[in-house]
Coordinates of C-alpha atoms and ligand atoms in Angstrom, one line a residue:
X212 CA 12.7 16.9 -13.8
X213 CA 9.3 18.6 -13.5
X214 CA 10.0 22.2 -12.2
X215 CA 6.6 23.7 -12.9
X216 CA 4.9 25.3 -10.0
X217 CA 2.1 23.1 -8.5
X218 CA -0.7 24.4 -6.5
X219 CA -0.8 23.2 -2.9
X220 CA -2.6 20.4 -1.8
X221 CA -5.0 20.4 0.8
X222 CA -2.5 19.3 3.5
X223 CA -0.3 21.9 2.4
X224 CA -2.8 24.4 2.6
X225 CA -3.6 23.5 6.5
X226 CA 0.0 23.4 7.3
X227 CA 0.5 26.9 5.6
X228 CA -2.2 28.2 7.5
X229 CA -0.9 26.6 10.7
X230 CA 2.3 28.4 10.2
X231 CA 0.8 31.6 9.4
X232 CA -1.2 31.4 12.7
X233 CA 2.1 30.7 14.7
X234 CA 0.9 27.1 15.9
X235 CA 3.3 24.9 17.4
X236 CA 5.8 27.9 17.4
X237 CA 6.2 27.2 13.8
X238 CA 7.3 23.8 14.3
X239 CA 6.3 20.9 11.6
X240 CA 6.8 17.5 12.4
X241 CA 5.3 14.4 10.7
X242 CA 5.9 10.7 10.9
X243 CA 5.5 7.9 8.5
X244 CA 4.0 4.8 10.7
X245 CA 4.5 1.7 8.9
X246 CA 3.6 -1.6 10.8
X247 CA 6.9 -4.1 10.0
X248 CA 4.4 -6.8 8.9
X249 CA 5.4 -6.7 5.3
X250 CA 7.2 -4.9 2.6
X251 CA 6.2 -1.3 1.4
X252 CA 3.9 -1.1 -1.5
X253 CA 3.4 1.7 -3.8
X254 CA 0.3 2.8 -1.6
X255 CA 2.8 3.5 1.1
X256 CA 4.9 5.6 -1.3
X257 CA 2.0 8.1 -1.5
X258 CA 1.9 8.1 2.3
X259 CA 5.8 8.6 2.2
X260 CA 5.8 11.3 -0.1
X261 CA 3.3 13.2 1.7
X262 CA 4.9 12.8 5.2
X263 CA 8.4 13.4 4.0
X264 CA 7.4 15.8 1.3
X265 CA 5.7 18.0 4.1
X266 CA 8.7 18.2 6.4
X267 CA 11.2 18.8 3.5
X268 CA 8.8 21.7 2.1
X269 CA 8.3 23.4 5.4
X270 CA 11.5 23.0 6.9
X271 CA 10.3 20.4 9.6
X272 CA 11.3 16.8 10.3
X273 CA 9.7 13.7 9.4
X274 CA 10.4 10.8 11.7
X275 CA 10.2 7.2 10.8
X276 CA 8.1 5.4 13.3
X277 CA 7.3 1.7 13.3
X278 CA 3.8 0.9 14.7
X279 CA 5.2 -2.5 16.0
X280 CA 2.3 -3.6 18.5
X281 CA 1.6 -7.0 17.1
X282 CA 4.4 -9.6 17.6
X283 CA 2.4 -12.2 15.7
X284 CA 3.0 -10.7 12.3
X285 CA 6.1 -8.4 12.7
X286 CA 9.7 -9.1 12.0
X287 CA 13.1 -7.5 11.7
X288 CA 13.3 -8.6 8.0
X289 CA 10.5 -5.9 7.3
X290 CA 11.8 -3.3 9.4
X291 CA 15.3 -3.7 7.4
X292 CA 13.5 -3.7 4.0
X293 CA 11.1 -0.5 5.0
X294 CA 14.4 1.4 5.9
X295 CA 16.2 0.4 2.9
X296 CA 13.1 1.2 0.5
X297 CA 12.6 4.5 2.0
X298 CA 16.3 5.5 1.3
X299 CA 16.1 4.3 -2.1
X300 CA 13.2 6.4 -2.9
X301 CA 15.5 9.3 -1.5
X302 CA 14.0 10.5 1.5
X303 CA 15.6 11.0 4.9
X304 CA 14.0 10.7 8.4
X305 CA 15.0 12.6 11.2
X306 CA 15.0 9.6 13.9
X307 CA 13.8 6.1 14.0
X308 CA 11.1 5.4 16.6
X309 CA 9.2 2.1 17.5
X310 CA 5.8 2.0 19.2
X311 CA 7.4 -0.6 21.3
X312 CA 9.5 2.3 22.7
X313 CA 6.6 3.3 24.6
X314 CA 5.2 0.0 25.8
X315 CA 6.3 1.1 29.4
X316 CA 4.7 4.6 29.3
X317 CA 1.5 3.2 27.7
X318 CA 1.4 0.4 30.1
X319 CA 1.5 3.0 33.2
X320 CA -1.1 5.2 31.1
X321 CA -3.3 2.3 31.1
X322 CA -2.9 1.8 34.8
X323 CA -3.6 5.5 35.3
X324 CA -6.8 5.0 33.2
X325 CA -7.9 2.1 35.3
X326 CA -7.2 4.2 38.5
X327 CA -9.4 6.9 37.1
X328 CA -12.2 4.7 36.5
X329 CA -11.8 4.9 32.7
X330 CA -10.9 1.2 31.8
X331 CA -11.9 -2.1 32.9
X332 CA -10.9 -5.8 32.4
X333 CA -13.4 -7.7 30.3
X334 CA -13.5 -11.4 30.4
X335 CA -16.0 -12.2 27.6
X336 CA -14.9 -13.5 24.2
X337 CA -14.2 -11.7 21.2
X338 CA -17.5 -12.7 19.8
X339 CA -19.5 -11.6 22.8
X340 CA -17.8 -8.2 22.6
X341 CA -18.6 -8.0 19.0
X342 CA -22.3 -9.2 19.4
X343 CA -22.7 -6.4 22.3
X344 CA -21.3 -3.6 20.0
X345 CA -24.7 -2.9 18.5
X346 CA -25.3 -1.2 15.3
X347 CA -24.7 2.4 14.4
X348 CA -28.4 3.1 14.9
X349 CA -29.0 0.9 18.0
X350 CA -26.9 1.3 21.1
X351 CA -24.6 -1.4 22.4
X352 CA -25.0 -3.5 25.5
X353 CA -22.8 -2.9 28.5
X354 CA -20.5 -5.9 29.4
X355 CA -21.0 -7.6 32.8
X356 CA -17.5 -6.7 33.8
X357 CA -18.0 -3.1 33.1
X358 CA -18.5 -1.8 36.6
X359 CA -16.0 -4.1 38.3
X360 CA -14.1 -2.4 41.2
X361 CA -10.9 -0.3 40.5
X362 CA -8.6 -2.8 42.5
X363 CA -9.9 -5.7 40.7
X364 CA -9.2 -4.1 37.2
X365 CA -5.7 -3.3 38.5
X366 CA -5.1 -6.7 39.8
X367 CA -6.3 -8.7 36.7
X368 CA -4.4 -6.1 34.2
X369 CA -1.1 -6.9 36.2
X370 CA -2.1 -10.6 36.0
X371 CA -2.6 -10.2 32.3
X372 CA 0.8 -8.8 31.7
X373 CA 2.4 -11.4 34.3
X374 CA 1.7 -14.1 32.0
X375 CA -0.8 -15.6 34.3
X376 CA -3.9 -15.3 31.9
X377 CA -4.4 -17.3 28.8
X378 CA -4.6 -15.3 25.2
X379 CA -7.8 -14.1 24.5
X380 CA -9.4 -14.8 27.8
X381 CA -9.3 -11.1 28.9
X382 CA -9.0 -7.7 27.4
X383 CA -8.5 -4.3 28.9
X384 CA -11.3 -1.9 27.3
X385 CA -11.8 1.8 27.8
X386 CA -15.0 2.8 29.7
X387 CA -16.3 5.5 27.3
X388 CA -20.1 5.2 26.0
X389 CA -21.7 2.0 24.6
X390 CA -24.4 4.3 23.0
X391 CA -22.0 6.6 21.1
X392 CA -23.3 6.8 17.4
X393 CA -19.4 6.4 16.6
X394 CA -19.1 2.8 17.1
X395 CA -15.3 3.4 18.0
X396 CA -16.4 4.8 21.2
X397 CA -18.1 1.7 22.4
X398 CA -15.7 0.5 25.0
X399 CA -12.8 0.1 22.6
X400 CA -10.1 -2.6 23.5
X401 CA -7.0 -0.9 24.6
X402 CA -5.2 -4.1 25.5
X403 CA -4.9 -7.8 24.3
X404 CA -2.9 -10.4 25.6
X405 CA -0.2 -12.3 23.2
X406 CA 2.0 -14.9 24.6
X407 CA 2.5 -17.0 21.4
X408 CA 5.1 -15.0 19.8
X409 CA 8.1 -13.0 21.1
X410 CA 8.4 -9.3 20.1
X411 CA 11.3 -8.6 17.4
X412 CA 12.6 -6.1 19.9
X413 CA 11.3 -6.5 23.3
X414 CA 11.3 -10.3 23.2
X415 CA 9.2 -11.8 26.3
X416 CA 9.0 -8.6 28.2
X417 CA 5.5 -8.0 27.4
X418 CA 2.7 -10.3 27.8
X419 CA 0.0 -7.6 26.7
X420 CA 0.2 -5.3 24.0
X421 CA -1.8 -2.0 23.2
X422 CA -4.2 -1.8 20.2
X423 CA -3.7 0.8 17.3
X424 CA -6.0 3.2 18.8
X425 CA -4.5 3.3 22.2
X426 CA -0.9 3.2 20.8
X427 CA -0.8 5.5 17.6
X428 CA -2.0 8.9 19.0
X429 CA -0.2 8.7 22.3
X430 CA 3.0 7.8 20.1
X431 CA 2.5 10.9 18.1
X432 CA 1.9 12.9 21.3
X433 CA 5.1 11.5 22.8
X434 CA 7.2 12.5 20.0
X435 CA 5.7 15.8 19.3
X436 CA 4.2 15.2 16.1
X437 CA 2.1 18.2 14.9
X438 CA 0.6 16.7 11.6
X439 CA -0.6 13.2 11.9
X440 CA -1.2 12.4 8.1
X441 CA -3.1 9.1 7.3
X442 CA -5.6 7.8 5.0
X443 CA -9.4 7.9 4.9
X444 CA -10.2 4.8 6.7
X445 CA -9.0 6.6 9.9
X446 CA -11.5 9.5 9.8
X447 CA -13.9 7.4 12.0
X448 CA -10.9 6.9 14.5
X449 CA -10.0 10.6 14.7
X450 CA -12.6 11.3 17.4
X451 CA -11.0 8.4 19.5
X452 CA -7.5 9.7 18.6
X453 CA -8.6 12.9 20.2
X454 CA -10.6 11.5 23.2
X455 CA -7.5 9.5 24.6
X456 CA -5.2 12.4 24.1
X457 CA -7.6 14.6 26.1
X458 CA -7.4 12.6 28.9
X459 CA -3.8 13.4 29.4
X460 CA -3.4 16.9 27.5
X461 CA -4.8 20.3 27.9
X462 CA -6.5 20.8 31.4
X463 CA -5.7 17.2 32.1
X464 CA -2.0 18.0 31.3
X465 CA 0.2 15.0 32.7
X466 CA 3.8 16.3 31.8
X467 CA 4.1 13.4 29.1
X468 CA 5.2 15.8 26.4
X469 CA 7.9 18.5 26.5
X470 CA 5.6 20.8 24.5
X471 CA 3.4 21.7 27.3
X472 CA -0.5 21.6 28.0
X473 CA -1.5 23.4 24.8
X474 CA 0.1 21.0 22.5
X475 CA -1.5 18.4 20.8
X476 CA -1.2 16.2 17.5
X477 CA -3.7 16.5 14.8
X478 CA -4.8 14.0 12.5
X479 CA -5.5 14.5 8.9
X480 CA -6.7 12.1 6.2
X481 CA -6.2 11.6 2.5
X482 CA -7.4 9.1 -0.1
X483 CA -5.5 5.8 -0.4
X484 CA -3.8 4.6 -3.7
X485 CA -5.5 1.9 -5.6
X486 CA -4.3 1.0 -8.8
X487 CA -6.0 -1.4 -11.3
X488 CA -5.2 -4.8 -12.0
X489 CA -3.4 -5.3 -8.7
X490 CA -3.9 -5.7 -5.0
X491 CA -2.8 -2.9 -2.4
X492 CA -2.8 -4.9 0.8
X493 CA 0.1 -6.4 2.6
X494 CA -2.0 -9.2 4.0
X495 CA -2.9 -10.2 0.4
X496 CA 0.5 -9.9 -0.9
X497 CA 1.9 -11.8 2.0
X498 CA -0.5 -14.6 0.9
X499 CA 0.9 -14.6 -2.6
X500 CA 4.5 -14.7 -1.5
X501 CA 3.7 -17.4 1.0
X502 CA 1.8 -19.6 -1.3
X503 CA 4.4 -19.2 -4.2
X504 CA 1.9 -17.6 -6.4
X505 CA 4.5 -15.2 -7.1
X506 CA 8.5 -15.5 -6.8
X507 CA 8.7 -13.2 -3.6
X508 CA 7.9 -9.8 -2.3
X509 CA 10.2 -8.6 -5.1
X510 CA 8.7 -10.5 -7.9
X511 CA 8.6 -7.8 -10.6
X512 CA 4.8 -8.1 -11.0
X513 CA 4.2 -7.0 -7.3
X514 CA 3.2 -3.6 -6.7
X515 CA 6.0 -3.4 -3.8
X516 CA 8.8 -1.0 -3.9
X517 CA 11.2 -3.7 -4.2
X518 CA 9.2 -5.6 -7.0
X519 CA 8.8 -2.3 -9.0
X520 CA 12.6 -1.7 -8.5
X521 CA 13.3 -5.1 -9.8
X522 CA 11.0 -4.4 -12.5
X523 CA 13.1 -1.5 -13.7
X524 CA 11.0 1.5 -12.1
X525 CA 13.5 4.4 -11.1
X526 CA 12.7 6.2 -7.6
X527 CA 12.3 9.3 -9.8
X528 CA 9.5 7.8 -12.0
X529 CA 7.7 6.5 -8.9
X530 CA 7.7 9.9 -7.0
X531 CA 6.7 11.4 -10.4
X532 CA 3.4 9.1 -10.4
X533 CA 2.7 10.0 -6.9
X534 CA 2.9 13.8 -7.8
X535 CA 0.7 13.2 -10.8
X536 CA -2.1 11.6 -8.9
X537 CA -2.1 14.2 -6.1
X538 CA -4.0 13.9 -2.8
X539 CA -8.0 14.4 -2.3
X540 CA -10.5 13.4 0.1
X541 CA -12.5 11.0 -2.0
X542 CA -11.3 7.4 -2.6
X543 CA -10.8 6.2 -6.4
X544 CA -8.9 4.0 -8.7
X545 CA -5.7 4.9 -10.7
X546 CA -5.3 3.4 -14.1
X547 CA -2.2 1.3 -14.2
X548 CA -1.6 2.7 -17.5
X549 CA -0.4 6.0 -15.9
X550 CA 2.1 4.3 -13.9
X551 CA 3.6 2.6 -17.0
X552 CA 3.4 5.9 -18.8
X553 CA 5.3 7.7 -16.2
X554 CA 8.0 5.3 -16.2
X555 CA 8.4 5.6 -19.9
X556 CA 8.6 9.2 -19.8
X557 CA 11.3 8.9 -17.3
X558 CA 13.5 6.3 -19.1
X559 CA 13.0 7.7 -22.6
X560 CA 15.6 10.4 -21.8
X561 CA 18.2 8.5 -20.2
X562 CA 18.0 4.6 -21.0
X563 CA 20.6 3.6 -24.0
X564 CA 19.4 2.0 -26.7
X565 CA 20.5 -1.7 -27.6
X566 CA 19.4 -4.2 -30.3
X567 CA 18.0 -7.5 -29.4
X568 CA 16.4 -9.8 -31.8
X569 CA 13.3 -11.7 -30.1
X570 CA 12.2 -14.1 -32.9
X571 CA 15.3 -14.2 -35.1
X572 CA 16.1 -15.5 -38.4
X573 CA 19.5 -15.6 -40.0
X574 CA 20.1 -13.0 -42.8
X575 CA 23.1 -13.8 -45.2
X576 CA 24.5 -11.0 -47.1
X577 CA 25.9 -12.7 -50.0
X578 CA 28.1 -10.1 -51.4
X579 CA 30.0 -9.4 -48.2
X580 CA 33.4 -10.6 -47.8
X581 CA 32.9 -11.9 -44.4
X582 CA 35.5 -9.6 -43.0
X583 CA 34.1 -8.3 -39.7
X584 CA 33.7 -4.4 -39.2
X585 CA 32.9 -2.3 -36.3
X586 CA 29.9 0.0 -36.5
X587 CA 29.6 2.8 -34.1
X588 CA 25.9 3.8 -32.9
X589 CA 24.7 6.5 -30.8
X590 CA 23.1 5.2 -27.3
X591 CA 20.3 7.7 -28.2
X592 CA 19.8 8.7 -31.6
X593 CA 20.4 12.4 -32.2
X594 CA 22.1 12.7 -28.7
X595 CA 25.9 12.4 -29.3
X596 CA 26.5 13.7 -26.0
X597 CA 25.0 10.8 -24.4
X598 CA 27.8 8.3 -26.0
X599 CA 28.1 5.6 -28.4
X600 CA 28.4 2.0 -28.3
X601 CA 30.1 -0.4 -30.8
X602 CA 28.5 -3.2 -32.7
X603 CA 30.0 -5.7 -35.0
X604 CA 28.7 -6.1 -38.6
X605 CA 29.6 -9.1 -40.6
X606 CA 28.2 -11.4 -43.4
X607 CA 25.7 -13.4 -41.1
X608 CA 23.1 -11.5 -39.0
X609 CA 20.0 -12.1 -37.1
X610 CA 16.9 -10.1 -38.0
X611 CA 13.2 -10.4 -36.5
X612 CA 11.4 -13.1 -38.5
X613 CA 8.7 -10.5 -38.9
X614 CA 10.7 -8.1 -40.8
X615 CA 10.8 -10.4 -43.8
X616 CA 7.9 -11.6 -46.1
X617 CA 8.4 -13.9 -49.1
X618 CA 5.4 -12.3 -50.6
X619 CA 4.6 -9.0 -49.7
X620 CA 1.9 -6.5 -50.8
X621 CA 2.8 -3.0 -51.4
X622 CA 2.0 -1.8 -47.9
X623 CA 4.8 -4.0 -46.6
X624 CA 7.9 -1.9 -46.5
X625 CA 10.3 -4.2 -44.8
X626 CA 12.4 -6.8 -46.5
X627 CA 10.9 -8.9 -49.4
X628 CA 12.7 -10.0 -52.4
X629 CA 10.7 -7.1 -54.2
X630 CA 13.7 -4.7 -55.2
X631 CA 12.7 -2.5 -52.3
X632 CA 15.8 -1.2 -50.1
X633 CA 15.7 -1.4 -46.6
X634 CA 18.2 0.1 -44.1
X635 CA 19.7 -2.0 -41.3
X636 CA 19.9 0.3 -38.2
X637 CA 23.0 2.3 -38.1
X638 CA 24.6 0.4 -40.9
X639 CA 24.1 -0.4 -44.6
X640 CA 21.1 -0.5 -47.1
X641 CA 20.2 -4.1 -48.1
X642 CA 17.8 -5.9 -50.8
X643 CA 16.4 -9.2 -50.1
X644 CA 17.2 -11.7 -53.0
X645 CA 15.5 -14.5 -51.6
X646 CA 15.0 -17.4 -48.7
X647 CA 15.5 -20.9 -47.9
X648 CA 12.8 -23.1 -46.1
X649 CA 13.0 -26.1 -44.1
X650 CA 10.6 -29.3 -44.8
X651 CA 7.8 -27.7 -42.8
X652 CA 8.2 -24.5 -44.9
X653 CA 9.5 -22.2 -42.3
X654 CA 12.1 -20.0 -43.4
X655 CA 15.7 -20.8 -42.2
X656 CA 17.7 -18.2 -44.1
X657 CA 17.1 -14.9 -45.7
X658 CA 19.2 -13.9 -48.5
X659 CA 20.3 -10.4 -49.5
X660 CA 22.8 -8.0 -50.8
X661 CA 24.1 -4.8 -49.6
X662 CA 25.5 -1.4 -50.8
X663 CA 28.9 -0.9 -49.4
X664 CA 28.5 2.8 -50.2
X665 CA 25.5 3.1 -48.1
X666 CA 26.8 3.1 -44.5
X667 CA 25.1 5.6 -42.0
X668 CA 27.3 8.5 -41.0
X669 CA 29.0 8.5 -44.5
X670 CA 27.9 10.4 -47.5
X671 CA 26.2 7.4 -49.0
X672 CA 24.4 7.0 -45.5
X673 CA 22.0 9.8 -46.5
X674 CA 20.0 7.7 -48.8
X675 CA 16.4 7.2 -47.5
X676 CA 14.6 4.1 -47.4
X677 CA 10.9 3.7 -46.2
X678 CA 11.8 1.0 -43.3
X679 CA 14.9 0.7 -41.0
X680 CA 15.1 -2.9 -39.2
X681 CA 17.2 -4.0 -36.2
X682 CA 19.7 -6.8 -36.3
X683 CA 22.6 -8.3 -34.5
X684 CA 25.7 -9.8 -35.8
X685 CA 25.5 -13.7 -35.5
X686 CA 29.2 -14.2 -34.6
X687 CA 28.9 -12.0 -31.6
X688 CA 25.6 -12.0 -30.6
X689 CA 24.6 -13.2 -26.8
X690 CA 21.7 -15.2 -25.7
X691 CA 19.9 -13.1 -23.1
X692 CA 16.7 -14.2 -21.2
X693 CA 14.2 -11.8 -21.4
X694 CA 11.3 -11.8 -18.8
X695 CA 8.1 -10.1 -20.0
X696 CA 5.6 -9.1 -17.7
X697 CA 1.8 -8.4 -18.0
X698 CA -0.6 -7.3 -15.2
X699 CA -0.8 -9.5 -12.1
X700 CA -4.4 -9.8 -12.1
X701 CA -7.2 -10.5 -15.1
X702 CA -9.6 -8.1 -13.6
X703 CA -9.5 -4.3 -13.1
X704 CA -10.2 -4.4 -9.3
X705 CA -9.7 -7.8 -7.7
X706 CA -10.6 -6.6 -4.2
X707 CA -14.1 -5.8 -5.3
X708 CA -14.8 -9.2 -6.9
X709 CA -16.6 -12.0 -4.7
X710 CA -14.7 -15.1 -4.1
X711 CA -11.0 -16.0 -3.9
X712 CA -8.8 -13.2 -5.0
X713 CA -6.2 -15.7 -5.9
X714 CA -8.3 -17.4 -8.8
X715 CA -8.3 -13.9 -10.5
X716 CA -4.6 -13.8 -11.1
X717 CA -3.5 -13.6 -14.7
X718 CA -2.1 -16.9 -16.0
X719 CA -0.2 -15.1 -18.5
X720 CA 1.7 -12.4 -16.4
X721 CA 4.9 -13.8 -17.1
X722 CA 6.5 -15.0 -20.4
X723 CA 10.2 -15.8 -20.7
X724 CA 11.9 -15.7 -24.1
X725 CA 15.3 -16.2 -25.2
X726 CA 16.7 -13.4 -27.6
X727 CA 19.8 -12.9 -29.4
X728 CA 21.4 -9.6 -28.2
X729 CA 24.2 -7.2 -29.5
X730 CA 27.5 -7.9 -27.8
X731 CA 27.7 -4.4 -26.2
X732 CA 25.5 -5.8 -23.4
X733 CA 28.2 -8.3 -22.2
X734 CA 29.2 -5.1 -20.1
X735 CA 26.2 -5.8 -17.8
X736 CA 26.7 -9.5 -17.4
X737 CA 27.6 -9.5 -13.6
X738 CA 26.0 -8.6 -10.5
X739 CA 24.8 -4.8 -10.1
X740 CA 27.3 -2.7 -8.2
X741 CA 26.2 -1.9 -4.9
X742 CA 26.7 1.8 -3.5
X743 CA 25.6 2.9 -0.1
X744 CA 23.6 -0.5 0.4
X745 CA 21.7 0.3 -2.8
X746 CA 22.1 -2.0 -6.1
X747 CA 22.6 0.4 -8.9
X748 CA 20.1 -0.8 -11.8
X749 CA 21.2 -0.7 -15.3
X750 CA 18.2 0.5 -17.7
X751 CA 18.0 0.0 -21.4
X752 CA 15.7 0.3 -24.1
X753 CA 15.8 -2.7 -26.4
X754 CA 14.8 -1.5 -29.8
X755 CA 11.0 -1.8 -30.6
X756 CA 10.7 -4.0 -27.6
X757 CA 10.5 -1.8 -24.5
X758 CA 12.5 -0.7 -21.6
X759 CA 14.6 -3.3 -19.7
X760 CA 16.6 -3.5 -16.5
X761 CA 19.2 -6.1 -15.6
X762 CA 17.7 -8.6 -13.2
X763 CA 19.7 -9.8 -9.9
X764 CA 19.4 -13.4 -11.5
X765 CA 22.3 -12.3 -13.9
X766 CA 25.6 -14.1 -13.6
X767 CA 28.7 -13.6 -15.6
X768 CA 27.7 -16.3 -18.1
X769 CA 23.8 -15.5 -18.2
X770 CA 22.1 -12.2 -18.6
X771 CA 18.5 -11.8 -17.5
X772 CA 16.7 -8.7 -18.4
X773 CA 13.2 -7.7 -17.0
X774 CA 10.9 -5.9 -19.2
X775 CA 9.9 -2.6 -17.3
X776 CA 7.3 -1.5 -19.9
X777 CA 6.6 -2.1 -23.4
X778 CA 7.0 0.9 -25.7
X779 CA 3.3 0.9 -26.6
X780 CA 1.7 3.7 -24.4
X781 CA -2.1 3.3 -23.8
X782 CA -2.5 6.0 -21.4
X783 CA -4.8 8.9 -22.5
X784 CA -5.4 11.8 -20.2
Ligands
ATP1052 P1 -2.2 -2.6 4.3 O1 -3.5 -2.4 4.2 O2 -1.5 -2.8 2.9 O3 -1.8 -3.5 5.3 P2 -1.5 -0.6 6.0 O4 -2.3 0.6 6.1 O5 -2.0 -1.6 7.2 O6 -1.5 -1.4 4.7 P3 0.7 0.5 7.5 O7 2.1 -0.1 7.7 O8 -0.2 0.7 8.7 O9 -0.1 -0.3 6.5 O10 0.8 1.8 6.8 C1 1.6 2.8 7.0 C2 1.1 4.0 6.6 O11 0.9 4.1 5.0 C3 -0.3 4.6 7.1 O12 -0.5 5.9 7.5 C4 -1.2 4.2 5.9 O13 -2.1 5.3 6.1 C5 -0.4 4.4 4.7 N1 -0.8 3.5 3.6 C6 -1.1 2.4 3.5 N2 -1.7 1.8 2.5 C7 -1.8 3.1 1.6 C8 -2.4 3.4 0.3 N3 -2.8 2.3 -0.4 N4 -2.5 4.7 0.1 C9 -2.0 5.6 0.7 N5 -1.4 5.3 2.0 C10 -1.2 4.1 2.5
MG1053 MG1 -2.1 -0.8 9.3

């Protein structure tokens, strides 16, 4: 774990200044506000690390708030997965809130806005409203319904809520300023009608639902959030966030918060996380899932938290990655190589090493009696304190086809019938003597002799060879399905390309191979143990092949491993 002191990020600087100035009586409260319309992705983790991190560091509280204002797309499946993923990442919320908890308060607030002449019911279509918005340099046009009497607005808004008006026929708009240079002030929509879907928590209680801008800041305010941290696309929303709160805080204080007239939440923004060769949008991910272009939200190629977990990423590796990239106020793109580098760094120290042969050819040791013996190998070379494992060694082994060449030049140090000695890892020194081929000239068996006095860990084991190769014992080897993943998209930034992003998917992002693995892997041939609702992942390094994790498709008979990352690190600082 990294213990070095990191300099403060710009939000931490703001928080420390606020604390020094005694703002909010020293109270620090943040929230993480996902909309439960999809699974969390690694972009969300950046926000989670900020929101929960600030609360942890400054003795504050971070609440989990579901921004559930659109029943069309939301579901409890997403609520459950979000809670699970946050716990898996190792964060703890104070309370769980839902924007839907405030529907009554928000509705009453809307009525109050109408009564104060600050909101009106518009009967135009969405297209008409959009056309009248104007451009940043040209003022918009007022709706013909803008000045309808307060009584009529009240009656119509109630009719909207009563289910008397069809979806899309009317909206409630704030009456602010159609000429404001900030387009968000040009009479933003506060409420829309949705009757097509029941809400996952409030059922059919509501027929009108608040828009993000009318719900988010208010929710922060009702809860007592001090620092409302989000991503840069909300910078342009911030004045509206403040405007709505101005209507019932400060000199307009309406008793809607226990923290008094002076209290108000403040919004701060940081740069979103974007990573090369992937997409970072729930909408696009949902499309991939629904159309079967990936195996599900937890497909190991997905940048979702559950996908990364299934791929073998540890929570620590993901958090380390977020800590490496930091927080700024400029958008950018992070190299996928850095994420992979971070998980390698994390697993390097903990993942036991295991042998598996991916492209096996049989090796027969002709001077071996055939009596099986046990070899004890360290889980991680040079670290006896991290334990050992047992392998069997016998007359017939599998080795990698590429480790033998019938005719080798002097630069090939591995097996060849040229008198050169090669060590079988953790076992004996051998010398190739020849090979056998099938009718197509493909090598079927390699022959060798071994030196029984050269066993690793004995006196004779100190003899050096130029090469060490991997092997597994044929008689005890198990067949293992290894799923090898590559980047999900062919292009660096699929979101920046024109056309259909689905056509940019990498057709070679999954390769499945069956390999021969040493028998010690039998131990993990069962469903992972579940502790506190969280499945315990088993990680390995398959020698020369990369880091792997047991996939939940594993049964007692069939072991499936996902490659988390290969060993080759392309990341350069
Ligand atoms: P998406 O665009 O994938 O649908 P979203 O922003 O709509 O994401 P929300 O559920 O509204 O998803 O996000 C919850 C929080 O996570 C918000 O504060 C949002 O700013 C933050 N967040 C979402 N995506 C990213 C990202 N790529 N990087 C950093 N923070 C993000
Ligand atoms: Mg959103």
